[in-house]
Amino acid sequence: QVRLQESDPGLVRPSDTLSLTCTVSGVSIRTYNWGWVRQPPGKGLEWIGYVYYTGNTKYNPSLKSRVTMTVDTSKNKFSLKVRSVTAADTATYYCTRDLPPSFWGQGALVTVSS
Amino acid sequence: QSGLTQPPSASGTPGQRVTISCSGRSSNIGSNPVSWYQLLPGTAPRLLIYTDGQRPSGVPDRFSASKSGTSASLAISGLQSEDEAIYCCAAWDDSLIGVVFGGGTKLTVL
């Protein structure tokens, strides 16, 4: 059974870097496209980007300058970093599989606050 | 990012059939499969429909979807109180080279 689980960074200070990791179980990360989606409180879903196991990436143009996604095939995990965060980056972050997503993690609430 | 367009709200009474629309462009809905999700507070989005009209196992056949040109729609028949949620569409966009989501439609069961 495919399962995705996000790490829980919790509180991140403004201007710092938000870091999240998604642990994948039940399937090899060496297949499919793996991505991130976020949902700010009270708002809709926003696609952040995806990474393939080869390391190829594609990011949402609105976030491209601040986002990096990587994959660790030895640990069956992939990661997201968002630099220079502000309160506008406060959201529940989901790791996903496929484009559009077919599998979702449970979500990790990230709050940006001093 | 240009997303997909959905009505902000919809409503129906128990047992009724309701439809929710999703409008896009030739670069997304017009040329790529559409997925639909059910969003409930505090839970991960639930995939209801993929590849325009396919249901994952476990999704009741009360949920169906269709697509025509650059528009798609989700239909829920035999409406139940537990269907009260936000419904969101999504598709790959060839121009953006990324996924676009609809803003979501809040369904109220009266």
Short mmCIF file of C-alpha atoms in Angstrom, two decimals:
data_model
loop_
_atom_site.label_atom_id
_atom_site.label_comp_id
_atom_site.label_asym_id
_atom_site.label_seq_id
_atom_site.Cartn_x
_atom_site.Cartn_y
_atom_site.Cartn_z
CA GLN A 1 0.00 0.00 0.00
CA VAL A 2 1.38 3.37 -1.03
CA ARG A 3 1.97 5.72 1.87
CA LEU A 4 3.47 9.21 1.98
CA GLN A 5 4.42 10.90 5.25
CA GLU A 6 5.65 14.45 5.64
CA SER A 7 8.08 15.53 8.33
CA ASP A 8 6.82 18.18 10.73
CA PRO A 9 8.86 21.39 10.82
CA GLY A 10 6.15 23.22 12.76
CA LEU A 11 7.19 26.85 13.33
CA VAL A 12 9.58 28.62 10.96
CA ARG A 13 10.81 32.15 11.48
CA PRO A 14 10.40 34.81 8.79
CA SER A 15 13.32 34.98 6.34
CA ASP A 16 14.43 31.45 7.31
CA THR A 17 14.29 28.33 5.13
CA LEU A 18 11.38 25.93 5.38
CA SER A 19 12.47 22.31 5.03
CA LEU A 20 10.19 19.32 4.57
CA THR A 21 10.87 15.68 3.82
CA CYS A 22 8.44 13.10 2.50
CA THR A 23 9.02 9.45 3.30
CA VAL A 24 7.57 7.09 0.73
CA SER A 25 6.60 3.52 1.54
CA GLY A 26 4.93 0.77 -0.44
CA VAL A 27 6.49 1.76 -3.77
CA SER A 28 9.93 2.60 -5.09
CA ILE A 29 10.65 6.28 -5.51
CA ARG A 30 12.41 5.30 -8.75
CA THR A 31 9.08 5.50 -10.53
CA TYR A 32 6.40 8.15 -10.82
CA ASN A 33 6.64 11.88 -10.29
CA TRP A 34 6.79 13.19 -6.72
CA GLY A 35 5.59 16.62 -5.79
CA TRP A 36 4.41 19.16 -3.28
CA VAL A 37 1.13 21.03 -2.94
CA ARG A 38 0.21 23.54 -0.28
CA GLN A 39 -3.00 24.98 1.10
CA PRO A 40 -2.93 28.24 3.05
CA PRO A 41 -5.54 28.52 5.79
CA GLY A 42 -8.95 29.16 4.28
CA LYS A 43 -7.63 29.10 0.72
CA GLY A 44 -7.37 26.70 -2.19
CA LEU A 45 -4.69 24.28 -3.28
CA GLU A 46 -1.47 25.59 -4.81
CA TRP A 47 0.90 23.40 -6.81
CA ILE A 48 4.52 23.96 -5.77
CA GLY A 49 6.35 21.62 -8.12
CA TYR A 50 7.61 18.10 -8.75
CA VAL A 51 10.80 16.08 -8.81
CA TYR A 52 11.60 12.87 -10.67
CA TYR A 53 13.98 10.28 -9.26
CA THR A 54 16.62 11.38 -11.75
CA GLY A 55 16.62 14.76 -10.09
CA ASN A 56 14.72 16.55 -12.84
CA THR A 57 12.45 19.22 -11.41
CA LYS A 58 9.77 21.67 -12.42
CA TYR A 59 8.51 24.43 -10.16
CA ASN A 60 5.54 26.77 -10.08
CA PRO A 61 6.82 30.03 -11.64
CA SER A 62 5.42 32.00 -8.71
CA LEU A 63 7.73 30.15 -6.31
CA LYS A 64 10.57 29.10 -8.58
CA SER A 65 13.12 31.59 -7.24
CA ARG A 66 12.76 30.30 -3.67
CA VAL A 67 12.11 26.56 -4.07
CA THR A 68 14.39 23.54 -4.34
CA MET A 69 13.28 19.92 -4.50
CA THR A 70 15.57 16.94 -4.19
CA VAL A 71 15.25 13.17 -4.06
CA ASP A 72 17.16 10.54 -2.06
CA THR A 73 16.66 7.21 -3.77
CA SER A 74 18.69 5.34 -1.12
CA LYS A 75 16.18 6.35 1.55
CA ASN A 76 13.07 6.47 -0.65
CA LYS A 77 12.51 10.08 0.34
CA PHE A 78 12.19 13.43 -1.35
CA SER A 79 12.47 16.92 0.05
CA LEU A 80 11.32 20.50 -0.31
CA LYS A 81 13.10 23.69 0.69
CA VAL A 82 11.52 27.13 0.52
CA ARG A 83 13.88 30.00 1.18
CA SER A 84 13.19 33.45 2.61
CA VAL A 85 9.76 32.54 3.96
CA THR A 86 7.14 35.07 4.99
CA ALA A 87 3.76 34.78 6.66
CA ALA A 88 2.30 34.15 3.21
CA ASP A 89 4.06 30.78 3.20
CA THR A 90 2.03 29.62 6.20
CA ALA A 91 0.11 26.61 4.94
CA THR A 92 -0.49 22.90 5.17
CA TYR A 93 2.08 21.28 2.92
CA TYR A 94 1.27 17.97 1.23
CA CYS A 95 3.65 15.63 -0.51
CA THR A 96 2.09 13.90 -3.48
CA ARG A 97 2.54 11.33 -6.18
CA ASP A 98 1.64 11.77 -9.87
CA LEU A 99 0.57 14.77 -11.90
CA PRO A 100 -2.18 15.66 -11.03
CA PRO A 101 -1.76 13.99 -7.65
CA SER A 102 -3.32 10.61 -7.03
CA PHE A 103 -1.74 9.93 -3.63
CA TRP A 104 -1.33 12.47 -0.85
CA GLY A 105 0.44 12.57 2.47
CA GLN A 106 -1.49 13.54 5.56
CA GLY A 107 -0.14 17.07 5.39
CA ALA A 108 2.15 19.14 7.59
CA LEU A 109 1.05 22.48 8.96
CA VAL A 110 3.87 24.98 8.68
CA THR A 111 3.50 28.30 10.45
CA VAL A 112 5.79 31.20 9.64
CA SER A 113 6.00 33.49 12.62
CA SER A 114 8.52 35.17 14.83
CA GLN B 1 -0.54 31.17 -12.24
CA SER B 2 -3.78 30.84 -14.21
CA GLY B 3 -5.87 28.23 -12.51
CA LEU B 4 -9.11 26.49 -13.34
CA THR B 5 -12.40 28.25 -12.67
CA GLN B 6 -15.04 26.80 -10.38
CA PRO B 7 -18.16 28.35 -8.84
CA PRO B 8 -17.47 29.22 -5.20
CA SER B 9 -20.55 27.46 -3.91
CA ALA B 10 -23.20 24.90 -4.71
CA SER B 11 -26.03 23.36 -2.73
CA GLY B 12 -28.58 20.61 -2.80
CA THR B 13 -30.96 18.65 -0.63
CA PRO B 14 -30.50 15.02 0.43
CA GLY B 15 -31.18 12.64 -2.43
CA GLN B 16 -30.79 15.32 -5.06
CA ARG B 17 -28.26 15.33 -7.91
CA VAL B 18 -25.83 18.24 -8.08
CA THR B 19 -23.17 19.16 -10.57
CA ILE B 20 -20.05 21.25 -10.13
CA SER B 21 -18.34 22.81 -13.12
CA CYS B 22 -14.66 23.39 -13.83
CA SER B 23 -13.59 25.64 -16.67
CA GLY B 24 -10.14 25.80 -18.18
CA ARG B 25 -8.20 26.28 -21.40
CA SER B 26 -7.00 24.28 -24.34
CA SER B 27 -3.62 23.94 -22.64
CA ASN B 28 -5.06 22.16 -19.60
CA ILE B 29 -8.55 20.64 -19.64
CA GLY B 30 -8.67 20.83 -23.41
CA SER B 31 -5.73 18.48 -23.81
CA ASN B 32 -5.13 16.68 -20.52
CA PRO B 33 -7.05 14.46 -18.09
CA VAL B 34 -8.94 16.03 -15.21
CA SER B 35 -8.90 14.90 -11.59
CA TRP B 36 -11.40 15.77 -8.88
CA TYR B 37 -10.82 15.89 -5.14
CA GLN B 38 -12.93 16.12 -2.00
CA LEU B 39 -11.48 18.40 0.68
CA LEU B 40 -12.56 18.08 4.28
CA PRO B 41 -11.09 20.09 7.19
CA GLY B 42 -8.10 18.49 8.82
CA THR B 43 -7.74 15.68 6.30
CA ALA B 44 -5.73 15.14 3.14
CA PRO B 45 -7.52 15.72 -0.17
CA ARG B 46 -9.35 12.61 -1.28
CA LEU B 47 -9.07 11.61 -4.93
CA LEU B 48 -12.58 11.08 -6.31
CA ILE B 49 -12.01 11.01 -10.05
CA TYR B 50 -8.94 10.63 -12.26
CA THR B 51 -8.42 10.55 -16.00
CA ASP B 52 -11.63 12.50 -16.60
CA GLY B 53 -14.04 9.89 -15.29
CA GLN B 54 -12.33 6.98 -13.53
CA ARG B 55 -13.08 6.29 -9.87
CA PRO B 56 -10.46 4.85 -7.50
CA SER B 57 -11.56 1.83 -5.54
CA GLY B 58 -13.66 2.82 -2.57
CA VAL B 59 -15.26 5.86 -4.18
CA PRO B 60 -19.04 5.35 -4.50
CA ASP B 61 -20.53 5.33 -7.97
CA ARG B 62 -22.69 8.27 -6.85
CA PHE B 63 -19.70 10.32 -7.95
CA SER B 64 -19.22 10.69 -11.69
CA ALA B 65 -17.51 13.15 -13.99
CA SER B 66 -17.41 14.21 -17.59
CA LYS B 67 -15.48 16.54 -19.86
CA SER B 68 -16.26 18.46 -23.02
CA GLY B 69 -13.78 20.74 -24.72
CA THR B 70 -12.21 23.00 -22.11
CA SER B 71 -14.77 22.30 -19.39
CA ALA B 72 -15.32 19.47 -16.97
CA SER B 73 -17.99 18.68 -14.44
CA LEU B 74 -18.44 16.54 -11.37
CA ALA B 75 -21.84 15.07 -10.60
CA ILE B 76 -22.97 13.75 -7.25
CA SER B 77 -26.21 11.83 -7.22
CA GLY B 78 -28.21 10.71 -4.20
CA LEU B 79 -26.73 13.58 -2.21
CA GLN B 80 -25.93 12.77 1.42
CA SER B 81 -25.09 15.01 4.35
CA GLU B 82 -21.59 13.52 4.44
CA ASP B 83 -20.98 14.94 0.96
CA GLU B 84 -20.81 18.43 2.42
CA ALA B 85 -17.25 19.43 1.58
CA ILE B 86 -15.15 21.46 -0.81
CA TYR B 87 -14.64 19.94 -4.27
CA CYS B 88 -11.65 20.84 -6.40
CA CYS B 89 -10.60 20.02 -9.94
CA ALA B 90 -7.07 19.76 -11.32
CA ALA B 91 -5.27 19.14 -14.58
CA TRP B 92 -1.82 19.29 -16.13
CA ASP B 93 -1.17 22.47 -18.08
CA ASP B 94 1.04 22.22 -21.17
CA SER B 95 1.82 25.96 -21.19
CA LEU B 96 2.67 26.22 -17.51
CA ILE B 97 4.32 22.78 -17.58
CA GLY B 98 2.72 22.18 -14.23
CA VAL B 99 -0.49 21.32 -12.42
CA VAL B 100 -3.30 23.82 -12.14
CA PHE B 101 -6.08 23.58 -9.56
CA GLY B 102 -9.53 25.04 -9.43
CA GLY B 103 -10.32 27.39 -6.57
CA GLY B 104 -12.72 24.88 -5.07
CA THR B 105 -16.49 24.72 -4.75
CA LYS B 106 -18.05 24.52 -1.31
CA LEU B 107 -20.98 22.14 -1.43
CA THR B 108 -23.69 22.62 1.17
CA VAL B 109 -26.27 19.92 1.83
CA LEU B 110 -29.41 21.74 2.92
#
